[in-house]
Coordinates of C-alpha atoms and ligand atoms in Angstrom, one line a residue:
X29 CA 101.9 114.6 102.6
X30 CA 102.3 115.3 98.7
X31 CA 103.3 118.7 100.4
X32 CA 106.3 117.4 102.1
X33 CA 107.6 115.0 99.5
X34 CA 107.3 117.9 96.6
X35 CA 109.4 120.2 99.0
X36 CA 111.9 117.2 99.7
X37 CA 112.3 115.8 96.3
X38 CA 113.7 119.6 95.3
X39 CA 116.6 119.0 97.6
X40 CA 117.5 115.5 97.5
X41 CA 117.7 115.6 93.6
X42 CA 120.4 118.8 94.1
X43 CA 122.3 115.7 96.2
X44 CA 122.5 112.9 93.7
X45 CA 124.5 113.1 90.7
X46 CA 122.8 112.9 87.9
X47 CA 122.5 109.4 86.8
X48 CA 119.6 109.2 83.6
X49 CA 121.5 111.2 80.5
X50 CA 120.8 111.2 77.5
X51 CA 123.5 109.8 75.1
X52 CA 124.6 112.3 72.1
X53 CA 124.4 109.6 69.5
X54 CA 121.3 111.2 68.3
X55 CA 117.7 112.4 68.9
X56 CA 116.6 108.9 68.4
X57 CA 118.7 107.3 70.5
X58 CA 116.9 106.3 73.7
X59 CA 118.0 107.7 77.3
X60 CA 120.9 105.2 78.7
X61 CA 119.9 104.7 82.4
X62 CA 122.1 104.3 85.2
X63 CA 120.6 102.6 88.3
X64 CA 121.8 104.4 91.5
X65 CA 124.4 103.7 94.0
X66 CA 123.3 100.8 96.1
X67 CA 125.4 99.1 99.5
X68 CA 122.6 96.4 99.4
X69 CA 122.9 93.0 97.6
X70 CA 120.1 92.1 95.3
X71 CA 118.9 89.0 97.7
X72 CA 118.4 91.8 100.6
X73 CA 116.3 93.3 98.5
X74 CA 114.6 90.5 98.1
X75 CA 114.5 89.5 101.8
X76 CA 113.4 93.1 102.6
X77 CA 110.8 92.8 100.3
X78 CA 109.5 90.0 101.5
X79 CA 109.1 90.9 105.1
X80 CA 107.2 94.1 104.1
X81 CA 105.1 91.7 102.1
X82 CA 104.3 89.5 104.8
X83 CA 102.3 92.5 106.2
X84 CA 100.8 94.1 103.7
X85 CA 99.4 90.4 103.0
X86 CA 98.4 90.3 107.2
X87 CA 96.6 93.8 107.0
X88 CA 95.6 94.7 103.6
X89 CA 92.3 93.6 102.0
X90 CA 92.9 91.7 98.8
X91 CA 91.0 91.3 96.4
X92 CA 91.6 87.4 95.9
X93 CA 89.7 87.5 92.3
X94 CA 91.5 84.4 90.1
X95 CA 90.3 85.9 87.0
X96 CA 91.6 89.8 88.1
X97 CA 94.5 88.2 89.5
X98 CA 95.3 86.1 86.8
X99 CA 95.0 88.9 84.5
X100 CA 96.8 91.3 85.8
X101 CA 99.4 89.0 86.4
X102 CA 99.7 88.1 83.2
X103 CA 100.2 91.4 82.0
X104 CA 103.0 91.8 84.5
X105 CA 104.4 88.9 83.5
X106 CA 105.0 90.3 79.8
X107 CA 106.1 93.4 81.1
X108 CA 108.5 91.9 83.5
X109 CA 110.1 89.8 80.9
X110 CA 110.7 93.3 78.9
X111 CA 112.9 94.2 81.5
X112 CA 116.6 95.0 79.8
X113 CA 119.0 92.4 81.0
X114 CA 121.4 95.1 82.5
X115 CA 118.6 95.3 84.8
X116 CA 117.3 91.8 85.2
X117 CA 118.3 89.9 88.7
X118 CA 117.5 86.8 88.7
X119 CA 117.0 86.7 92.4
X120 CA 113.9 89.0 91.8
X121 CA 110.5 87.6 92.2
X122 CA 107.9 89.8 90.5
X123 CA 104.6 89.3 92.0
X124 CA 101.3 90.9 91.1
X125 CA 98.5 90.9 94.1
X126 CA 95.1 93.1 93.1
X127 CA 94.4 95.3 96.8
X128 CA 90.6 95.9 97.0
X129 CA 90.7 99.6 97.6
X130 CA 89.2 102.6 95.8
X131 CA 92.3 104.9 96.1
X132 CA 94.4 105.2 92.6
X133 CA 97.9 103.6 93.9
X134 CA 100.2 101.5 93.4
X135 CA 103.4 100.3 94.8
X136 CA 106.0 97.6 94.8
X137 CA 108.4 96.6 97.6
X138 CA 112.2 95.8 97.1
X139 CA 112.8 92.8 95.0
X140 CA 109.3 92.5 93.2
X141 CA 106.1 91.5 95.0
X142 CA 103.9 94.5 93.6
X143 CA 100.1 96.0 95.0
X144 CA 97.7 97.3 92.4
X145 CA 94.8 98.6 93.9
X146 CA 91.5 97.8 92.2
X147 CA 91.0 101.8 91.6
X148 CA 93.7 101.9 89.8
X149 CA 92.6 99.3 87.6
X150 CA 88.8 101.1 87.6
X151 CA 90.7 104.7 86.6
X152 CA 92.7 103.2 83.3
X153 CA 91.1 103.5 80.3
X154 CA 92.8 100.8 78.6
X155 CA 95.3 98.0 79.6
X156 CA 98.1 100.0 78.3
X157 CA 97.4 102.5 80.6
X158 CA 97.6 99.9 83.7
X159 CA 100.6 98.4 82.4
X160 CA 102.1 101.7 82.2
X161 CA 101.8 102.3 85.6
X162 CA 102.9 98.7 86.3
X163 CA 105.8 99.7 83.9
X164 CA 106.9 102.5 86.5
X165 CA 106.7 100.3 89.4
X166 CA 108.6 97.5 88.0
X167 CA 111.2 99.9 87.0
X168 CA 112.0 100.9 90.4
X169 CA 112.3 97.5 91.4
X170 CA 114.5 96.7 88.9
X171 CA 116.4 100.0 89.1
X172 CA 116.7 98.9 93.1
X173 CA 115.1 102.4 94.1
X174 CA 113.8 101.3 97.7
X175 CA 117.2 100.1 98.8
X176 CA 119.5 102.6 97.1
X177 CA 117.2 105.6 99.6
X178 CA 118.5 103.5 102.1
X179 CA 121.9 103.5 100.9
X180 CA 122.1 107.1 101.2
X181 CA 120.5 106.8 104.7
X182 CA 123.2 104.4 106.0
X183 CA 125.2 105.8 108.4
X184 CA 122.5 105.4 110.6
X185 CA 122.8 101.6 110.8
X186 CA 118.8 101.5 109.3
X187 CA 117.6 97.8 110.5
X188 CA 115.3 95.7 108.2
X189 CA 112.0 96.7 109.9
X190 CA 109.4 95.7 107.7
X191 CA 106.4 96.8 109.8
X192 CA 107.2 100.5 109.5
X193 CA 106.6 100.0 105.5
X194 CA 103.1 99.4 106.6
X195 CA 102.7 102.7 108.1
X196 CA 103.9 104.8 105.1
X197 CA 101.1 102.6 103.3
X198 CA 98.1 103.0 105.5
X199 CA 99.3 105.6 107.6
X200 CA 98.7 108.4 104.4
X201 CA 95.4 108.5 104.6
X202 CA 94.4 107.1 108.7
X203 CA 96.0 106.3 111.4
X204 CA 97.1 107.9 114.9
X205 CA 100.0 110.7 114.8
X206 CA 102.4 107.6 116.2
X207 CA 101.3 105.8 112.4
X208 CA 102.4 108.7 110.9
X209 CA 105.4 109.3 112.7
X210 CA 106.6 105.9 110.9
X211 CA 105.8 107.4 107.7
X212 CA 109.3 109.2 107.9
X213 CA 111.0 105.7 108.8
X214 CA 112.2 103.4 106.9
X215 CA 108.9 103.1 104.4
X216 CA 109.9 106.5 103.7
X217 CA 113.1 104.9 102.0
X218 CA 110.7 102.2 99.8
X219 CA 107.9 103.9 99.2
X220 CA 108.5 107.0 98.3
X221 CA 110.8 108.5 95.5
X222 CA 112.9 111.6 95.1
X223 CA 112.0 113.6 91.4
X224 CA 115.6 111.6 89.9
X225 CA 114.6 108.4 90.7
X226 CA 110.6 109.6 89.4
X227 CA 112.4 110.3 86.3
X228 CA 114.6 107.3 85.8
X229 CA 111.3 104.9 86.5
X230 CA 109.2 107.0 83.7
X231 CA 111.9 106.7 80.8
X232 CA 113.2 102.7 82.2
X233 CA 108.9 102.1 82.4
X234 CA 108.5 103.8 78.9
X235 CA 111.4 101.5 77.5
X236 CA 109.4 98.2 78.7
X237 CA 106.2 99.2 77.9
X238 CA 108.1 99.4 74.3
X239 CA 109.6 96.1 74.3
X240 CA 106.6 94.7 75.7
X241 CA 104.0 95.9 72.9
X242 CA 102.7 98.6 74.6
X243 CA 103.0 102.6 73.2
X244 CA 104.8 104.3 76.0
X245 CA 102.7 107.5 75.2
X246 CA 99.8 105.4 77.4
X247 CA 101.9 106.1 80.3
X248 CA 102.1 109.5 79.9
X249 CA 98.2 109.6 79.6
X250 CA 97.9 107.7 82.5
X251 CA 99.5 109.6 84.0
X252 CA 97.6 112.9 83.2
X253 CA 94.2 110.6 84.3
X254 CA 95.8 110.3 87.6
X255 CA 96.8 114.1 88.0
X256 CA 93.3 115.2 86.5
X257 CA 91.6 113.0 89.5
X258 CA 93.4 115.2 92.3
X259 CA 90.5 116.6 94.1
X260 CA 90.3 116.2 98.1
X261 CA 93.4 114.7 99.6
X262 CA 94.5 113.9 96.0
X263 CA 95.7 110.4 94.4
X264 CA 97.8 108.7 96.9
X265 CA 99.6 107.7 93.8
X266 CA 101.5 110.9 93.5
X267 CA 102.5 111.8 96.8
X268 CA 104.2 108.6 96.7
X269 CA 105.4 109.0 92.8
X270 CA 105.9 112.7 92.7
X271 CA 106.0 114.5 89.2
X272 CA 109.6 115.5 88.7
X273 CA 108.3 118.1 86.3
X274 CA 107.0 118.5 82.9
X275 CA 106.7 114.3 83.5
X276 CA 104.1 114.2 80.4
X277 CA 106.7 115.8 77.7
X278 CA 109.6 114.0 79.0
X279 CA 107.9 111.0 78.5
X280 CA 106.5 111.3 75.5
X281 CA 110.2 112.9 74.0
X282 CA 111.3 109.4 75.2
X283 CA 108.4 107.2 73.6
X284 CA 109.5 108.9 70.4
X285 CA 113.0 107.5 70.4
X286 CA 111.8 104.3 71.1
X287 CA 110.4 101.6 68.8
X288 CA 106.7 99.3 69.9
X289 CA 107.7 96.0 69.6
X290 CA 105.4 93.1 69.0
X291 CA 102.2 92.8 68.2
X292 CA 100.1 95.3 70.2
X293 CA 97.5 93.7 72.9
X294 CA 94.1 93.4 72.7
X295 CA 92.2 95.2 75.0
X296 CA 89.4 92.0 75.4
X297 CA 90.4 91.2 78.4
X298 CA 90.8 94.4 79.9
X299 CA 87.3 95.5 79.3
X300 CA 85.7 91.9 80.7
X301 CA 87.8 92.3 83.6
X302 CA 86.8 96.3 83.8
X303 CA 83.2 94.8 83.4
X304 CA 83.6 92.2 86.3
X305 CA 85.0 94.9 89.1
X306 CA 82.0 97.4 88.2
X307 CA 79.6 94.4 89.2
X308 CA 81.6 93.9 92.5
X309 CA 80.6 95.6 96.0
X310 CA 82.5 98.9 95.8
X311 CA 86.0 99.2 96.8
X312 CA 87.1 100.0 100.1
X313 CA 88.4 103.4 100.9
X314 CA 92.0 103.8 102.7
X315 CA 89.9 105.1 105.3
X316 CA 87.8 102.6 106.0
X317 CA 90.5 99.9 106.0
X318 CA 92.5 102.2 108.5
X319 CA 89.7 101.7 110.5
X320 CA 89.3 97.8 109.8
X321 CA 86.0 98.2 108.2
X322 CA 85.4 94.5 106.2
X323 CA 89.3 95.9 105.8
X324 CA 92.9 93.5 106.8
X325 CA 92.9 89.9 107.3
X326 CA 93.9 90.3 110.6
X327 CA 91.9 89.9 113.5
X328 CA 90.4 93.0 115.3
X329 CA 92.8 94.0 118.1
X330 CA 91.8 95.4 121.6
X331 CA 91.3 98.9 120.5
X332 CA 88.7 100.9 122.5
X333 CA 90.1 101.9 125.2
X334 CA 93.5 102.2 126.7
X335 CA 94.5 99.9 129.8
X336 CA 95.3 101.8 133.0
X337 CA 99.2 102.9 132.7
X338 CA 101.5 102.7 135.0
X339 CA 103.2 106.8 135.6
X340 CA 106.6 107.1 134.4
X341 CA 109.3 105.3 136.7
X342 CA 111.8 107.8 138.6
X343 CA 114.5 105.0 137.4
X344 CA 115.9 105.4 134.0
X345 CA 117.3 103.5 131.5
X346 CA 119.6 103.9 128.7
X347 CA 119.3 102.5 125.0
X348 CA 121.1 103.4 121.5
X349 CA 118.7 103.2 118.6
X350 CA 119.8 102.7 115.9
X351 CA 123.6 102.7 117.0
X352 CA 124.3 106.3 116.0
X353 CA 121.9 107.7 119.4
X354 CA 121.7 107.0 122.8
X355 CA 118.3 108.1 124.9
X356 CA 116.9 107.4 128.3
X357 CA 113.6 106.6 128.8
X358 CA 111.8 105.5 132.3
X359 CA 112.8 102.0 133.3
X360 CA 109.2 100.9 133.1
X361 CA 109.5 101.8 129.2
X362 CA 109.9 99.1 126.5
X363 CA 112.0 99.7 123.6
X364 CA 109.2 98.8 121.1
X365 CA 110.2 98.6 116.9
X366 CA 113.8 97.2 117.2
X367 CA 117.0 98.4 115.8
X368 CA 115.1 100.5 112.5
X369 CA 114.8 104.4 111.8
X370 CA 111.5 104.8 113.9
X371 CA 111.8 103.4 117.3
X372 CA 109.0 103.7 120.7
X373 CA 109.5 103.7 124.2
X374 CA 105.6 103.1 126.1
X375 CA 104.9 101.6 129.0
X376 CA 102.9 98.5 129.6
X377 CA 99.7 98.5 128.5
X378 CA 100.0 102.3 126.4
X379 CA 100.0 101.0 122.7
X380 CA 96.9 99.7 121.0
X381 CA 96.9 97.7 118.2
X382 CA 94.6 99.5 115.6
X383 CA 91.8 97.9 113.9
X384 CA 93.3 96.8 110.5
X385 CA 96.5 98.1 110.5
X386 CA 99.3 100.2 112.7
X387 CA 98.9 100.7 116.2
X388 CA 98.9 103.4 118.6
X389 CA 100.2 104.4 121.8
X390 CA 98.5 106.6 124.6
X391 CA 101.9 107.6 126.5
X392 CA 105.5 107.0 125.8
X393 CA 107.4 108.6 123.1
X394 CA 108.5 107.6 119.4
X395 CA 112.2 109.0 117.9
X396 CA 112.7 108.8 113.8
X397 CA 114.5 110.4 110.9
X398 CA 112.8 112.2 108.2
X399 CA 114.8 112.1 105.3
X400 CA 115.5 115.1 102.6
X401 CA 114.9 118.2 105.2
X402 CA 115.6 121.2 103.3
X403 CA 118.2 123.0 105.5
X404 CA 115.6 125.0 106.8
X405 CA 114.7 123.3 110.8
X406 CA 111.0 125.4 111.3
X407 CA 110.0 124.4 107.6
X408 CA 111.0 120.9 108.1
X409 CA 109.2 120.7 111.5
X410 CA 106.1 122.6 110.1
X411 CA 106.6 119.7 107.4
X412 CA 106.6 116.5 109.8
X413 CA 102.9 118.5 111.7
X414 CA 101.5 119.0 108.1
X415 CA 101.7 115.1 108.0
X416 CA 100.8 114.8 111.2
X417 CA 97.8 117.0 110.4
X418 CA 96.4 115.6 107.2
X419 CA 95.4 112.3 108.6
X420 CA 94.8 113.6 112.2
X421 CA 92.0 116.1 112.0
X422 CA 91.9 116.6 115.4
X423 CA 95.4 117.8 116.0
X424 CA 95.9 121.4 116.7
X425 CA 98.8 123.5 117.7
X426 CA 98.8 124.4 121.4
X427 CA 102.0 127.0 121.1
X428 CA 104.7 128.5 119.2
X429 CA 107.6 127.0 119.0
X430 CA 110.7 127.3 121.8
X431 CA 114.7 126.4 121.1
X432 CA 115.8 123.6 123.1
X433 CA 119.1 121.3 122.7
X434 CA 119.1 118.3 121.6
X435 CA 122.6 115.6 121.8
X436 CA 124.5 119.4 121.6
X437 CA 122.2 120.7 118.8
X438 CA 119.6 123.3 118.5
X439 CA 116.5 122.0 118.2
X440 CA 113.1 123.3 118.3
X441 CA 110.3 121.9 120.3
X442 CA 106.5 122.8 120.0
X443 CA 103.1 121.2 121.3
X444 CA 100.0 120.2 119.7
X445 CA 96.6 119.2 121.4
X446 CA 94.9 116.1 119.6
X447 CA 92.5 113.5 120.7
X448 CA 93.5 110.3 120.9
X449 CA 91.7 107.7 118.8
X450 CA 92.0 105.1 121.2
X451 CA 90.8 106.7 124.2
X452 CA 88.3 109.8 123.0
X453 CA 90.6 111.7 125.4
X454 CA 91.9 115.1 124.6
X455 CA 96.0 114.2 124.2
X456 CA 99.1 116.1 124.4
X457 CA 101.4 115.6 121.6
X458 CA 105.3 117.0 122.1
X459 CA 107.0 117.3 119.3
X460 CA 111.1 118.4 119.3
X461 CA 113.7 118.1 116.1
X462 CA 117.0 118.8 115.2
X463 CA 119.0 118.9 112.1
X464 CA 121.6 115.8 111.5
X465 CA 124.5 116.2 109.5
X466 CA 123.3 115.0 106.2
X467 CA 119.9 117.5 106.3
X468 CA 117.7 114.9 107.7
X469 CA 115.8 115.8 110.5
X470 CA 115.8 113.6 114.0
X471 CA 112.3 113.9 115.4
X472 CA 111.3 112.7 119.3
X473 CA 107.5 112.8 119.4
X474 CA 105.9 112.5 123.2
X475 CA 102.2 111.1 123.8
X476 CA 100.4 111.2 126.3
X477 CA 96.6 112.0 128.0
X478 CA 96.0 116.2 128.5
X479 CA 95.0 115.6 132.0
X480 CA 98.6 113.6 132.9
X481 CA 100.4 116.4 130.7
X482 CA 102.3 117.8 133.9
X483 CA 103.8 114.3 134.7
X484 CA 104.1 113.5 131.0
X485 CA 105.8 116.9 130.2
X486 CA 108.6 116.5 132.5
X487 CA 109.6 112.9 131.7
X488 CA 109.3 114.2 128.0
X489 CA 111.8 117.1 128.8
X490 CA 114.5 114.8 130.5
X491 CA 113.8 111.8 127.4
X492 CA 115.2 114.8 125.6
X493 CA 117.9 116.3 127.3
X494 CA 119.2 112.4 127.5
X495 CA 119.5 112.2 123.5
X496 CA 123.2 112.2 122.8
X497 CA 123.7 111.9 118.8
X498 CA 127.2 110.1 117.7
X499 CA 127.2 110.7 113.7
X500 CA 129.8 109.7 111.4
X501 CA 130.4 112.4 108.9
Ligands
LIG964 ZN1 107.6 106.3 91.0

């Protein structure tokens, strides 16, 4: 994943204009930022926020700790009233929840509630360090990152579908291909940042950090921790926060324009806290919570084994996801995922919800839009399996690719060979794309068991040749 995001950021920061500058006043002035252009209002934000944190609550294992709760909090509390007022919205509820996972992440939703996971907390040195991650987080809250993605994504009539957040959460690390395949929905718009906006939330968190009492250089070494801890798979931190380059230098250049304000904290606190979590059972992994291992509040869904599914209906019918497409899909299909970016057609009976988070399906086919493709169709598709692949370890390729058209585009379509995690059966996974107009990259992805592949592979074909694609330019 950190893969695809380094190779998308590139492009989608030659789109924007260029929106943090420095003013010319003087080297010590500090860097006047401009928050992006956003069609949202500040209290969607806030509803969209909410909904995503309505299931992150549902399938992520908190740590419910008052006295880690109550700390952090406070120190988000003194950060968040550091906030500059251009940049304050007073429909905004900050809210600080400690997740009970090993990984070194982060992340806040639109319109404040924010997820610290305990490693996070375990890797800082110091609680500078922690609030200067905290720092960057609230700063894209406050600088209305997750919404102004969407913004740029909204010809295509996005709908507020808080669920697929979830699977650009979990779905890094675990989850089926169909999991992942929501990672380049609409959580790719909230949860993961282009190298601008990665720059804009360094130098806004360095400013707080500032005003708050904390030296802004802590960030920067923080961030350096985080970088130095790469190893396998890598902090799931960055892939999400990618380094917009030479992030270290340009944060300390800003720390050195900027004055600490306030007496600085005391690290008491930190350190009995610290002290507390190192006497706790260990963290979960994302892993095991993918799997629902002591992981989400949520009770253990029917996953095991797949219920018998009906074949594909000769009948078709006709739907327009996401008001800018119009597909058929078997009349024995449900449209499953609303109006958003990532929609599913299954039958009855074909999708499984997974243990702890994000479900599954065993036939049917899912349709979604990566954003930032690179111009380049093969590298963007050889992106999207690359994603597939990290988290699916089974998933091979099974053939080179072929040109096919899709809504009167070329398109390329290739197959991959996977096992299913619900079943244990071997599964064939169909994968076709074509470019839209703004470089994103329409994706239809077709599941179903190996040994039904000749039935499957058919309907699969005519799902595709049905995709008519009515863009505004
Ligand atoms: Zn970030």
């Amino acid at each position: 994943m950190r893969e695809l995001l380094r190779s998308h950021a590139g492009r989608a920061a030659t789109l924007l204009s260029a929106s943090v500058f420095a003013l010319t006043v003087g080297a010590t002035a500090q860097t006047k930022i401009t928050a992006p252009k956003n069609s949202y209002s500040p209290a969607q934000d806030v509803e969209l926020g909410q909904q995503a944190s309505t299931e992150v609550k549902k399938e992520m294992p908190l740590l419910n700790d008052s006295s880690v709760d109550d700390y952090v909090e406070d120190v988000g509390r003194r950060l968040v009233a550091a906030i500059p007022p251009e940049f304050q919205h007073n429909e905004f509820r900050y809210t600080f929840d400690v997740v009970n996972m090993k990984e070194i992440n982060a992340f806040a939703l639109p319109g404040g509630p924010m997820y610290l996971n305990r490693g996070m907390i375990e890797a800082s040195e110091n609680e500078a360090e922690m609030a200067g991650v905290m720092a960057h987080e609230i700063s894209h809250v406050a600088l209305r990152h997750g919404t102004a993605q969407a913004t740029k994504a909204q010809k295509f009539q996005i709908g507020a579908v808080a669920g697929q957040i979830l699977g650009a959460i979990v779905g890094g690390t675990a989850g089926s291909v169909i999991a992942q395949g929501s990672q380049f929905g609409l959580g790719a718009y909230f949860l993961k940042y282009s190298r601008e906006y990665e720059s804009q939330a360094d130098i806004l968190g360095a400013q707080i950090l500032a005003r708050a009492g904390y030296n802004p250089r802590e960030m920067a070494d923080m961030f350096r921790t985080i970088e130095a801890q790469g190893g396998r798979g890598g902090p799931e931190w960055l892939s999400s926060h990618p380094n917009p380059g030479n992030r270290y230098e340009a944060i300390n250049r800003e720390a050195a324009t900027l004055r600490v304000q306030g007496p600085a904290p005391s690290d008491g606190r930190f350190a009995s806290v610290k002290s507390e979590l190192s006497g706790k059972p260990a963290a979960l992994t994302a892993e095991q919570v993918a799997k629902g291992q002591g992981g989400g509040n949520q009770p253990v869904g029917t996953s095991g084994r797949a219920a018998n599914v009906e074949p594909p209906s000769g009948q078709y019918r006709t739907y327009q996801p996401g008001n800018f497409m119009r597909i058929s899909v078997p009349a024995n299909w449900q449209q499953l995922g609303g109006s958003g970016q990532t929609v599913t057609y299954a039958p009855e009976g074909a999708v499984v919800q997974g243990q702890g988070g994000g479900s599954a399906f065993t036939h049917g086919v899912e349709i979604g839009v990566a954003p930032n493709g690179t111009g380049n169709l093969q590298r963007d598709t050889e992106s999207l399996i690359q994603g597939f692949a990290k988290s699916n370890p089974q998933l091979q390729r099974a053939g080179g690719y072929s040109r096919v058209n899709i809504g009167g585009r070329q398109g390329l379509a290739t197959t991959l060979s996977n096992v299913s995690e619900v079943t244990g059966a071997r599964e064939l996974v169909s994968v076709s794309t074509t470019q839209l107009s703004d470089g994103s990259v329409l994706f239809m992805i077709g599941v179903a068991p190996q040994r039904e592949a000749d039935t499957y592979g058919q309907t699969f074909n005519r799902v595709r040749s049905s995709i008519q694609i009515a863009e505004q330019r």
